[in-house]
Amino acid sequence: MKSLLATLALTTALTLPGLAIARPVTLTTQLSNYGGDGAYLALYVTDPSGAYAGTLWMAGGKSKYYDSLSDWYRATGGDLGQINGITGASVGAGRTLEITLDLADALFDAGYTLHIDAAVEEMRNSPNEVAVPLTTTGAGTAVKGRRYVASFTYDM
Amino acid sequence: MKKTPIKRTLTVLALLATLPAGMAFADDDCSVPLANWQPREAVERLAQDNGWTLRRIKIDDGCYEIKGRDATGREIKAKIDPATLRIIKMKYKSDDGDDDDDDDDDDDKDRPRRDRKDAVNPTAPSMAPPNPLFGNGAPPKVLVK
């Protein structure tokens, strides 16, 4: 009985951390002064094979415009279930969107990539505006987007 | 023949009318032949699958439009494609009575207005995110500076 308990205690201690470990991460997206309306932004993650893994945040409240975030839309089929509870307002030109969340540890140094798709009314869509590999060494390094994002950083 | 100013204005207007519009976002009306419509029961099943409580199902702009509450009790209004039952548009009403999405009675339906919330910090979501990327299931904290 004692050995059974000991085994249980040991296996629990070994397996649980692997499942539960997460780290607080701050994603900072600073938009340039592109001189247009508020930008719709989709922040999502793909796995090492490039397959969609999940969405972290959707900035922009009107679902009818989500197809302008074309890579995200193609990956999810526009499934609103993917962003249930993780949507907010669009982000104005020159503003900074700061998202703090607990990200699963398993995403880092494992080939996962964080993407941002951007779209602005009357301006060009910018799918894959930002694509950064999630690595512990890449944290804190600012990356420039293609069209609307002046800089993107993730800090741990 | 010499053109009068009015004629010139009309010519310019006519030319402008033929120019293609700039980037336009997708329309949210439906145009599904009646034969392809799924019954209301299918919409009720969809609501059940999503954990929604329905108050009303009606037809608007050729789509099903439903009103009710989602699994967390938030007031919702959704437009559903009558053939595929895809959610075309979803509108949430927050506790403070503000719409988190557009209304049908918007005059500028095709323009994403700069949300009033752009000026302030958007409210943090109330429920756990749906994917395993979030380590502890807690919703993200969001700030717009």
PDB file of C-alpha atoms in Angstrom:
ATOM      1  CA  MET A   1       0.000   0.000   0.000  1.00  0.00           C
ATOM      2  CA  LYS A   2       2.788   2.344   0.980  1.00  0.00           C
ATOM      3  CA  SER A   3       4.685   1.633  -2.202  1.00  0.00           C
ATOM      4  CA  LEU A   4       1.516   2.239  -4.214  1.00  0.00           C
ATOM      5  CA  LEU A   5       1.076   5.628  -2.553  1.00  0.00           C
ATOM      6  CA  ALA A   6       4.701   6.483  -3.138  1.00  0.00           C
ATOM      7  CA  THR A   7       4.432   5.534  -6.801  1.00  0.00           C
ATOM      8  CA  LEU A   8       1.281   7.603  -7.141  1.00  0.00           C
ATOM      9  CA  ALA A   9       2.908  10.601  -5.487  1.00  0.00           C
ATOM     10  CA  LEU A  10       5.951  10.309  -7.722  1.00  0.00           C
ATOM     11  CA  THR A  11       4.037   9.916 -10.982  1.00  0.00           C
ATOM     12  CA  THR A  12       1.720  12.779 -10.091  1.00  0.00           C
ATOM     13  CA  ALA A  13       4.660  15.033  -9.315  1.00  0.00           C
ATOM     14  CA  LEU A  14       6.315  14.103 -12.594  1.00  0.00           C
ATOM     15  CA  THR A  15       3.318  14.437 -14.896  1.00  0.00           C
ATOM     16  CA  LEU A  16       1.340  17.372 -13.567  1.00  0.00           C
ATOM     17  CA  PRO A  17       3.947  20.092 -14.070  1.00  0.00           C
ATOM     18  CA  GLY A  18       4.252  19.079 -17.718  1.00  0.00           C
ATOM     19  CA  LEU A  19       0.561  19.723 -18.206  1.00  0.00           C
ATOM     20  CA  ALA A  20       0.140  22.785 -16.118  1.00  0.00           C
ATOM     21  CA  ILE A  21       3.276  24.871 -16.642  1.00  0.00           C
ATOM     22  CA  ALA A  22       2.539  28.218 -18.188  1.00  0.00           C
ATOM     23  CA  ARG A  23       4.244  31.559 -18.110  1.00  0.00           C
ATOM     24  CA  PRO A  24       2.890  35.068 -18.119  1.00  0.00           C
ATOM     25  CA  VAL A  25       3.657  36.671 -21.466  1.00  0.00           C
ATOM     26  CA  THR A  26       3.003  40.238 -22.574  1.00  0.00           C
ATOM     27  CA  LEU A  27       2.353  40.796 -26.272  1.00  0.00           C
ATOM     28  CA  THR A  28       2.886  44.424 -27.266  1.00  0.00           C
ATOM     29  CA  THR A  29       1.719  45.533 -30.697  1.00  0.00           C
ATOM     30  CA  GLN A  30       2.425  49.141 -31.571  1.00  0.00           C
ATOM     31  CA  LEU A  31       0.712  50.421 -34.708  1.00  0.00           C
ATOM     32  CA  SER A  32       2.260  52.972 -37.012  1.00  0.00           C
ATOM     33  CA  ASN A  33       0.513  56.228 -37.885  1.00  0.00           C
ATOM     34  CA  TYR A  34      -0.823  54.842 -41.154  1.00  0.00           C
ATOM     35  CA  GLY A  35      -3.549  57.486 -41.265  1.00  0.00           C
ATOM     36  CA  GLY A  36      -6.661  55.353 -41.450  1.00  0.00           C
ATOM     37  CA  ASP A  37      -9.455  53.904 -39.339  1.00  0.00           C
ATOM     38  CA  GLY A  38      -8.883  51.505 -36.456  1.00  0.00           C
ATOM     39  CA  ALA A  39      -7.143  48.281 -37.460  1.00  0.00           C
ATOM     40  CA  TYR A  40      -8.632  44.831 -37.096  1.00  0.00           C
ATOM     41  CA  LEU A  41      -5.942  42.483 -35.779  1.00  0.00           C
ATOM     42  CA  ALA A  42      -5.992  38.711 -35.341  1.00  0.00           C
ATOM     43  CA  LEU A  43      -3.221  37.246 -33.164  1.00  0.00           C
ATOM     44  CA  TYR A  44      -2.936  33.498 -33.581  1.00  0.00           C
ATOM     45  CA  VAL A  45      -0.451  30.644 -33.364  1.00  0.00           C
ATOM     46  CA  THR A  46       0.544  27.921 -35.813  1.00  0.00           C
ATOM     47  CA  ASP A  47       2.291  24.666 -34.925  1.00  0.00           C
ATOM     48  CA  PRO A  48       5.640  23.433 -36.357  1.00  0.00           C
ATOM     49  CA  SER A  49       3.871  22.036 -39.431  1.00  0.00           C
ATOM     50  CA  GLY A  50       2.237  25.429 -40.074  1.00  0.00           C
ATOM     51  CA  ALA A  51      -1.204  24.222 -39.019  1.00  0.00           C
ATOM     52  CA  TYR A  52      -3.433  26.560 -37.040  1.00  0.00           C
ATOM     53  CA  ALA A  53      -3.131  25.946 -33.289  1.00  0.00           C
ATOM     54  CA  GLY A  54      -5.371  28.637 -31.782  1.00  0.00           C
ATOM     55  CA  THR A  55      -6.177  32.321 -31.509  1.00  0.00           C
ATOM     56  CA  LEU A  56      -4.834  34.546 -28.733  1.00  0.00           C
ATOM     57  CA  TRP A  57      -6.814  37.729 -29.411  1.00  0.00           C
ATOM     58  CA  MET A  58      -9.106  39.324 -31.975  1.00  0.00           C
ATOM     59  CA  ALA A  59      -9.135  43.134 -32.049  1.00  0.00           C
ATOM     60  CA  GLY A  60     -12.244  44.337 -33.875  1.00  0.00           C
ATOM     61  CA  GLY A  61     -15.832  43.685 -32.950  1.00  0.00           C
ATOM     62  CA  LYS A  62     -17.678  43.222 -36.242  1.00  0.00           C
ATOM     63  CA  SER A  63     -17.539  39.645 -37.405  1.00  0.00           C
ATOM     64  CA  LYS A  64     -18.576  40.549 -40.935  1.00  0.00           C
ATOM     65  CA  TYR A  65     -15.118  42.030 -41.495  1.00  0.00           C
ATOM     66  CA  TYR A  66     -13.167  39.037 -40.227  1.00  0.00           C
ATOM     67  CA  ASP A  67     -12.781  37.652 -43.742  1.00  0.00           C
ATOM     68  CA  SER A  68     -10.448  40.593 -44.416  1.00  0.00           C
ATOM     69  CA  LEU A  69      -8.034  38.919 -41.983  1.00  0.00           C
ATOM     70  CA  SER A  70      -7.584  36.377 -44.721  1.00  0.00           C
ATOM     71  CA  ASP A  71      -4.977  33.950 -43.352  1.00  0.00           C
ATOM     72  CA  TRP A  72      -6.769  33.716 -40.018  1.00  0.00           C
ATOM     73  CA  TYR A  73     -10.095  33.353 -41.798  1.00  0.00           C
ATOM     74  CA  ARG A  74      -8.772  30.589 -44.053  1.00  0.00           C
ATOM     75  CA  ALA A  75      -7.256  28.733 -41.094  1.00  0.00           C
ATOM     76  CA  THR A  76     -10.390  28.889 -38.973  1.00  0.00           C
ATOM     77  CA  GLY A  77     -13.120  29.003 -41.614  1.00  0.00           C
ATOM     78  CA  GLY A  78     -14.281  32.131 -39.815  1.00  0.00           C
ATOM     79  CA  ASP A  79     -15.335  30.029 -36.820  1.00  0.00           C
ATOM     80  CA  LEU A  80     -16.452  32.502 -34.165  1.00  0.00           C
ATOM     81  CA  GLY A  81     -16.085  29.780 -31.543  1.00  0.00           C
ATOM     82  CA  GLN A  82     -12.320  30.299 -31.888  1.00  0.00           C
ATOM     83  CA  ILE A  83     -12.566  33.818 -30.498  1.00  0.00           C
ATOM     84  CA  ASN A  84     -15.403  33.465 -28.044  1.00  0.00           C
ATOM     85  CA  GLY A  85     -14.444  35.584 -25.048  1.00  0.00           C
ATOM     86  CA  ILE A  86     -11.171  36.844 -26.552  1.00  0.00           C
ATOM     87  CA  THR A  87     -12.313  39.759 -28.680  1.00  0.00           C
ATOM     88  CA  GLY A  88     -11.975  43.492 -28.113  1.00  0.00           C
ATOM     89  CA  ALA A  89     -12.166  46.784 -29.960  1.00  0.00           C
ATOM     90  CA  SER A  90     -10.166  47.592 -33.069  1.00  0.00           C
ATOM     91  CA  VAL A  91      -6.909  49.474 -32.460  1.00  0.00           C
ATOM     92  CA  GLY A  92      -6.450  53.041 -33.693  1.00  0.00           C
ATOM     93  CA  ALA A  93      -3.483  54.189 -35.772  1.00  0.00           C
ATOM     94  CA  GLY A  94      -0.505  55.025 -33.573  1.00  0.00           C
ATOM     95  CA  ARG A  95      -1.966  53.187 -30.583  1.00  0.00           C
ATOM     96  CA  THR A  96      -0.456  50.244 -28.723  1.00  0.00           C
ATOM     97  CA  LEU A  97      -2.304  47.033 -27.910  1.00  0.00           C
ATOM     98  CA  GLU A  98      -0.895  45.290 -24.853  1.00  0.00           C
ATOM     99  CA  ILE A  99      -2.107  41.777 -24.065  1.00  0.00           C
ATOM    100  CA  THR A 100      -0.988  39.904 -20.954  1.00  0.00           C
ATOM    101  CA  LEU A 101      -1.808  36.213 -20.780  1.00  0.00           C
ATOM    102  CA  ASP A 102      -0.557  32.914 -19.442  1.00  0.00           C
ATOM    103  CA  LEU A 103       0.837  31.011 -22.401  1.00  0.00           C
ATOM    104  CA  ALA A 104       1.469  27.271 -22.248  1.00  0.00           C
ATOM    105  CA  ASP A 105       5.190  26.608 -21.805  1.00  0.00           C
ATOM    106  CA  ALA A 106       5.079  23.912 -24.453  1.00  0.00           C
ATOM    107  CA  LEU A 107       4.683  26.595 -27.137  1.00  0.00           C
ATOM    108  CA  PHE A 108       8.180  27.994 -26.639  1.00  0.00           C
ATOM    109  CA  ASP A 109      11.262  26.646 -28.440  1.00  0.00           C
ATOM    110  CA  ALA A 110       9.086  24.008 -30.062  1.00  0.00           C
ATOM    111  CA  GLY A 111       8.575  25.417 -33.562  1.00  0.00           C
ATOM    112  CA  TYR A 112       5.389  27.380 -32.885  1.00  0.00           C
ATOM    113  CA  THR A 113       4.905  30.731 -34.658  1.00  0.00           C
ATOM    114  CA  LEU A 114       2.821  33.708 -33.594  1.00  0.00           C
ATOM    115  CA  HIS A 115       1.085  35.508 -36.463  1.00  0.00           C
ATOM    116  CA  ILE A 116      -0.776  38.789 -36.759  1.00  0.00           C
ATOM    117  CA  ASP A 117      -3.192  39.459 -39.631  1.00  0.00           C
ATOM    118  CA  ALA A 118      -4.239  43.105 -40.052  1.00  0.00           C
ATOM    119  CA  ALA A 119      -6.971  44.897 -42.017  1.00  0.00           C
ATOM    120  CA  VAL A 120      -8.037  48.538 -42.210  1.00  0.00           C
ATOM    121  CA  GLU A 121     -11.108  49.953 -43.917  1.00  0.00           C
ATOM    122  CA  GLU A 122     -10.349  51.407 -47.360  1.00  0.00           C
ATOM    123  CA  MET A 123      -6.738  50.256 -47.095  1.00  0.00           C
ATOM    124  CA  ARG A 124      -4.962  47.080 -48.137  1.00  0.00           C
ATOM    125  CA  ASN A 125      -5.403  43.891 -46.148  1.00  0.00           C
ATOM    126  CA  SER A 126      -2.232  42.589 -44.593  1.00  0.00           C
ATOM    127  CA  PRO A 127      -2.406  38.885 -43.808  1.00  0.00           C
ATOM    128  CA  ASN A 128       0.677  37.633 -41.987  1.00  0.00           C
ATOM    129  CA  GLU A 129       1.595  41.225 -41.102  1.00  0.00           C
ATOM    130  CA  VAL A 130       3.847  39.748 -38.409  1.00  0.00           C
ATOM    131  CA  ALA A 131       5.153  36.181 -38.047  1.00  0.00           C
ATOM    132  CA  VAL A 132       7.552  35.488 -35.174  1.00  0.00           C
ATOM    133  CA  PRO A 133       8.797  32.141 -33.908  1.00  0.00           C
ATOM    134  CA  LEU A 134       8.066  31.687 -30.208  1.00  0.00           C
ATOM    135  CA  THR A 135      11.438  31.160 -28.566  1.00  0.00           C
ATOM    136  CA  THR A 136      12.795  32.067 -25.160  1.00  0.00           C
ATOM    137  CA  THR A 137      15.734  33.868 -26.792  1.00  0.00           C
ATOM    138  CA  GLY A 138      13.442  35.882 -29.078  1.00  0.00           C
ATOM    139  CA  ALA A 139      11.546  37.364 -26.145  1.00  0.00           C
ATOM    140  CA  GLY A 140      12.025  41.106 -25.792  1.00  0.00           C
ATOM    141  CA  THR A 141      13.169  41.534 -29.389  1.00  0.00           C
ATOM    142  CA  ALA A 142      11.054  44.009 -31.369  1.00  0.00           C
ATOM    143  CA  VAL A 143       9.909  42.921 -34.827  1.00  0.00           C
ATOM    144  CA  LYS A 144       8.552  45.272 -37.494  1.00  0.00           C
ATOM    145  CA  GLY A 145       5.347  44.410 -39.347  1.00  0.00           C
ATOM    146  CA  ARG A 146       4.899  44.695 -43.106  1.00  0.00           C
ATOM    147  CA  ARG A 147       2.358  47.510 -43.301  1.00  0.00           C
ATOM    148  CA  TYR A 148       0.561  48.646 -40.141  1.00  0.00           C
ATOM    149  CA  VAL A 149       2.566  47.291 -37.192  1.00  0.00           C
ATOM    150  CA  ALA A 150       5.457  49.553 -36.240  1.00  0.00           C
ATOM    151  CA  SER A 151       6.767  47.017 -33.730  1.00  0.00           C
ATOM    152  CA  PHE A 152       5.735  43.787 -32.056  1.00  0.00           C
ATOM    153  CA  THR A 153       7.379  42.342 -28.961  1.00  0.00           C
ATOM    154  CA  TYR A 154       6.637  39.456 -26.621  1.00  0.00           C
ATOM    155  CA  ASP A 155       8.083  39.669 -23.139  1.00  0.00           C
ATOM    156  CA  MET A 156       8.280  36.959 -20.508  1.00  0.00           C
TER     157      MET A 156
ATOM    158  CA  MET B   1     -19.944  71.915 -78.899  1.00  0.00           C
ATOM    159  CA  LYS B   2     -19.079  73.895 -75.847  1.00  0.00           C
ATOM    160  CA  LYS B   3     -19.980  72.154 -72.599  1.00  0.00           C
ATOM    161  CA  THR B   4     -21.873  74.020 -69.928  1.00  0.00           C
ATOM    162  CA  PRO B   5     -20.576  73.725 -66.327  1.00  0.00           C
ATOM    163  CA  ILE B   6     -23.593  71.580 -65.417  1.00  0.00           C
ATOM    164  CA  LYS B   7     -22.919  69.187 -68.289  1.00  0.00           C
ATOM    165  CA  ARG B   8     -19.270  68.976 -67.265  1.00  0.00           C
ATOM    166  CA  THR B   9     -20.266  68.184 -63.668  1.00  0.00           C
ATOM    167  CA  LEU B  10     -22.642  65.476 -64.861  1.00  0.00           C
ATOM    168  CA  THR B  11     -19.925  63.963 -67.056  1.00  0.00           C
ATOM    169  CA  VAL B  12     -17.511  63.876 -64.132  1.00  0.00           C
ATOM    170  CA  LEU B  13     -20.154  62.305 -61.891  1.00  0.00           C
ATOM    171  CA  ALA B  14     -20.959  59.694 -64.512  1.00  0.00           C
ATOM    172  CA  LEU B  15     -17.278  58.838 -64.832  1.00  0.00           C
ATOM    173  CA  LEU B  16     -16.894  58.586 -61.067  1.00  0.00           C
ATOM    174  CA  ALA B  17     -19.856  56.243 -60.866  1.00  0.00           C
ATOM    175  CA  THR B  18     -18.138  53.794 -63.204  1.00  0.00           C
ATOM    176  CA  LEU B  19     -14.977  53.607 -61.074  1.00  0.00           C
ATOM    177  CA  PRO B  20     -14.691  50.493 -58.910  1.00  0.00           C
ATOM    178  CA  ALA B  21     -15.099  51.034 -55.208  1.00  0.00           C
ATOM    179  CA  GLY B  22     -12.082  50.683 -52.942  1.00  0.00           C
ATOM    180  CA  MET B  23     -11.610  47.834 -50.542  1.00  0.00           C
ATOM    181  CA  ALA B  24     -15.063  46.799 -49.469  1.00  0.00           C
ATOM    182  CA  PHE B  25     -15.698  44.428 -46.641  1.00  0.00           C
ATOM    183  CA  ALA B  26     -18.035  41.523 -47.176  1.00  0.00           C
ATOM    184  CA  ASP B  27     -21.774  41.970 -47.141  1.00  0.00           C
ATOM    185  CA  ASP B  28     -23.740  40.163 -44.460  1.00  0.00           C
ATOM    186  CA  ASP B  29     -26.992  39.506 -46.297  1.00  0.00           C
ATOM    187  CA  CYS B  30     -28.005  36.012 -47.408  1.00  0.00           C
ATOM    188  CA  SER B  31     -29.401  34.963 -50.765  1.00  0.00           C
ATOM    189  CA  VAL B  32     -30.232  31.300 -50.401  1.00  0.00           C
ATOM    190  CA  PRO B  33     -32.995  29.710 -52.522  1.00  0.00           C
ATOM    191  CA  LEU B  34     -35.946  28.699 -50.368  1.00  0.00           C
ATOM    192  CA  ALA B  35     -35.491  25.030 -51.273  1.00  0.00           C
ATOM    193  CA  ASN B  36     -32.076  25.009 -49.571  1.00  0.00           C
ATOM    194  CA  TRP B  37     -33.242  26.467 -46.271  1.00  0.00           C
ATOM    195  CA  GLN B  38     -32.810  24.370 -43.175  1.00  0.00           C
ATOM    196  CA  PRO B  39     -35.807  24.276 -40.818  1.00  0.00           C
ATOM    197  CA  ARG B  40     -36.045  26.356 -37.658  1.00  0.00           C
ATOM    198  CA  GLU B  41     -35.456  23.170 -35.667  1.00  0.00           C
ATOM    199  CA  ALA B  42     -31.942  23.048 -37.148  1.00  0.00           C
ATOM    200  CA  VAL B  43     -31.302  26.556 -35.816  1.00  0.00           C
ATOM    201  CA  GLU B  44     -32.615  25.464 -32.425  1.00  0.00           C
ATOM    202  CA  ARG B  45     -30.236  22.490 -32.500  1.00  0.00           C
ATOM    203  CA  LEU B  46     -27.340  24.794 -33.425  1.00  0.00           C
ATOM    204  CA  ALA B  47     -28.227  26.995 -30.464  1.00  0.00           C
ATOM    205  CA  GLN B  48     -28.385  23.967 -28.206  1.00  0.00           C
ATOM    206  CA  ASP B  49     -24.951  22.776 -29.417  1.00  0.00           C
ATOM    207  CA  ASN B  50     -23.492  26.206 -28.617  1.00  0.00           C
ATOM    208  CA  GLY B  51     -25.183  26.406 -25.237  1.00  0.00           C
ATOM    209  CA  TRP B  52     -27.339  29.386 -26.225  1.00  0.00           C
ATOM    210  CA  THR B  53     -30.771  30.076 -24.804  1.00  0.00           C
ATOM    211  CA  LEU B  54     -32.974  31.372 -27.597  1.00  0.00           C
ATOM    212  CA  ARG B  55     -35.577  34.058 -27.120  1.00  0.00           C
ATOM    213  CA  ARG B  56     -36.449  34.666 -30.714  1.00  0.00           C
ATOM    214  CA  ILE B  57     -35.779  33.315 -34.205  1.00  0.00           C
ATOM    215  CA  LYS B  58     -36.708  35.501 -37.137  1.00  0.00           C
ATOM    216  CA  ILE B  59     -35.720  36.048 -40.737  1.00  0.00           C
ATOM    217  CA  ASP B  60     -33.899  39.251 -41.660  1.00  0.00           C
ATOM    218  CA  ASP B  61     -32.055  40.204 -44.869  1.00  0.00           C
ATOM    219  CA  GLY B  62     -32.581  36.647 -46.106  1.00  0.00           C
ATOM    220  CA  CYS B  63     -30.810  35.129 -43.089  1.00  0.00           C
ATOM    221  CA  TYR B  64     -31.979  33.583 -39.847  1.00  0.00           C
ATOM    222  CA  GLU B  65     -31.556  36.064 -37.045  1.00  0.00           C
ATOM    223  CA  ILE B  66     -31.584  34.843 -33.471  1.00  0.00           C
ATOM    224  CA  LYS B  67     -31.684  36.652 -30.175  1.00  0.00           C
ATOM    225  CA  GLY B  68     -30.984  35.172 -26.776  1.00  0.00           C
ATOM    226  CA  ARG B  69     -28.164  34.525 -24.341  1.00  0.00           C
ATOM    227  CA  ASP B  70     -24.943  32.571 -24.696  1.00  0.00           C
ATOM    228  CA  ALA B  71     -23.651  29.948 -22.280  1.00  0.00           C
ATOM    229  CA  THR B  72     -22.234  32.641 -20.008  1.00  0.00           C
ATOM    230  CA  GLY B  73     -25.509  34.564 -19.889  1.00  0.00           C
ATOM    231  CA  ARG B  74     -24.354  37.319 -22.224  1.00  0.00           C
ATOM    232  CA  GLU B  75     -27.020  38.833 -24.458  1.00  0.00           C
ATOM    233  CA  ILE B  76     -26.390  37.793 -28.070  1.00  0.00           C
ATOM    234  CA  LYS B  77     -27.793  38.528 -31.499  1.00  0.00           C
ATOM    235  CA  ALA B  78     -26.572  36.402 -34.397  1.00  0.00           C
ATOM    236  CA  LYS B  79     -27.152  36.118 -38.109  1.00  0.00           C
ATOM    237  CA  ILE B  80     -27.111  32.555 -39.400  1.00  0.00           C
ATOM    238  CA  ASP B  81     -26.781  31.354 -42.990  1.00  0.00           C
ATOM    239  CA  PRO B  82     -30.064  29.493 -43.642  1.00  0.00           C
ATOM    240  CA  ALA B  83     -28.415  26.774 -45.755  1.00  0.00           C
ATOM    241  CA  THR B  84     -25.107  26.069 -44.022  1.00  0.00           C
ATOM    242  CA  LEU B  85     -26.056  27.376 -40.545  1.00  0.00           C
ATOM    243  CA  ARG B  86     -22.728  29.225 -40.492  1.00  0.00           C
ATOM    244  CA  ILE B  87     -22.686  32.157 -38.092  1.00  0.00           C
ATOM    245  CA  ILE B  88     -22.351  35.178 -40.361  1.00  0.00           C
ATOM    246  CA  LYS B  89     -22.454  37.814 -37.686  1.00  0.00           C
ATOM    247  CA  MET B  90     -22.457  37.714 -33.921  1.00  0.00           C
ATOM    248  CA  LYS B  91     -23.215  40.641 -31.692  1.00  0.00           C
ATOM    249  CA  TYR B  92     -22.701  40.658 -27.946  1.00  0.00           C
ATOM    250  CA  LYS B  93     -24.276  43.076 -25.575  1.00  0.00           C
ATOM    251  CA  SER B  94     -22.130  43.802 -22.549  1.00  0.00           C
ATOM    252  CA  ASP B  95     -23.503  44.406 -19.071  1.00  0.00           C
ATOM    253  CA  ASP B  96     -23.216  48.182 -19.414  1.00  0.00           C
ATOM    254  CA  GLY B  97     -25.680  48.038 -22.296  1.00  0.00           C
ATOM    255  CA  ASP B  98     -23.097  48.864 -24.972  1.00  0.00           C
ATOM    256  CA  ASP B  99     -23.171  46.807 -28.119  1.00  0.00           C
ATOM    257  CA  ASP B 100     -19.920  45.079 -28.852  1.00  0.00           C
ATOM    258  CA  ASP B 101     -20.890  44.861 -32.477  1.00  0.00           C
ATOM    259  CA  ASP B 102     -22.892  46.756 -35.039  1.00  0.00           C
ATOM    260  CA  ASP B 103     -26.611  47.274 -35.233  1.00  0.00           C
ATOM    261  CA  ASP B 104     -28.749  46.680 -38.262  1.00  0.00           C
ATOM    262  CA  ASP B 105     -29.877  50.268 -38.144  1.00  0.00           C
ATOM    263  CA  ASP B 106     -26.397  51.628 -38.793  1.00  0.00           C
ATOM    264  CA  ASP B 107     -26.384  54.191 -41.530  1.00  0.00           C
ATOM    265  CA  ASP B 108     -22.823  53.361 -42.458  1.00  0.00           C
ATOM    266  CA  LYS B 109     -23.106  49.602 -42.459  1.00  0.00           C
ATOM    267  CA  ASP B 110     -20.077  49.070 -44.649  1.00  0.00           C
ATOM    268  CA  ARG B 111     -17.682  51.157 -42.619  1.00  0.00           C
ATOM    269  CA  PRO B 112     -16.132  49.793 -39.462  1.00  0.00           C
ATOM    270  CA  ARG B 113     -16.535  52.856 -37.274  1.00  0.00           C
ATOM    271  CA  ARG B 114     -13.736  53.589 -34.926  1.00  0.00           C
ATOM    272  CA  ASP B 115     -15.229  52.065 -31.821  1.00  0.00           C
ATOM    273  CA  ARG B 116     -15.900  54.371 -28.943  1.00  0.00           C
ATOM    274  CA  LYS B 117     -13.970  51.835 -26.907  1.00  0.00           C
ATOM    275  CA  ASP B 118     -10.823  52.693 -28.870  1.00  0.00           C
ATOM    276  CA  ALA B 119     -10.506  55.717 -26.633  1.00  0.00           C
ATOM    277  CA  VAL B 120     -10.593  53.675 -23.469  1.00  0.00           C
ATOM    278  CA  ASN B 121      -9.353  50.243 -22.519  1.00  0.00           C
ATOM    279  CA  PRO B 122     -11.567  47.474 -23.805  1.00  0.00           C
ATOM    280  CA  THR B 123     -13.217  45.419 -21.121  1.00  0.00           C
ATOM    281  CA  ALA B 124     -11.516  42.171 -20.285  1.00  0.00           C
ATOM    282  CA  PRO B 125     -13.385  39.101 -21.446  1.00  0.00           C
ATOM    283  CA  SER B 126     -15.412  37.317 -18.846  1.00  0.00           C
ATOM    284  CA  MET B 127     -14.911  33.716 -19.791  1.00  0.00           C
ATOM    285  CA  ALA B 128     -12.048  31.306 -20.297  1.00  0.00           C
ATOM    286  CA  PRO B 129     -10.582  31.169 -23.790  1.00  0.00           C
ATOM    287  CA  PRO B 130     -11.437  28.131 -25.852  1.00  0.00           C
ATOM    288  CA  ASN B 131      -8.016  26.775 -26.765  1.00  0.00           C
ATOM    289  CA  PRO B 132      -5.155  24.993 -25.038  1.00  0.00           C
ATOM    290  CA  LEU B 133      -2.646  27.783 -25.724  1.00  0.00           C
ATOM    291  CA  PHE B 134      -3.684  29.481 -22.528  1.00  0.00           C
ATOM    292  CA  GLY B 135      -1.806  27.833 -19.728  1.00  0.00           C
ATOM    293  CA  ASN B 136      -4.239  28.400 -16.897  1.00  0.00           C
ATOM    294  CA  GLY B 137      -7.458  29.018 -18.801  1.00  0.00           C
ATOM    295  CA  ALA B 138      -7.633  32.573 -17.472  1.00  0.00           C
ATOM    296  CA  PRO B 139      -8.702  35.255 -19.935  1.00  0.00           C
ATOM    297  CA  PRO B 140      -6.047  37.656 -21.242  1.00  0.00           C
ATOM    298  CA  LYS B 141      -5.715  41.156 -19.807  1.00  0.00           C
ATOM    299  CA  VAL B 142      -5.855  43.739 -22.544  1.00  0.00           C
ATOM    300  CA  LEU B 143      -4.890  47.386 -22.613  1.00  0.00           C
ATOM    301  CA  VAL B 144      -4.873  49.896 -25.468  1.00  0.00           C
ATOM    302  CA  LYS B 145      -2.503  52.797 -24.919  1.00  0.00           C
TER     303      LYS B 145
END
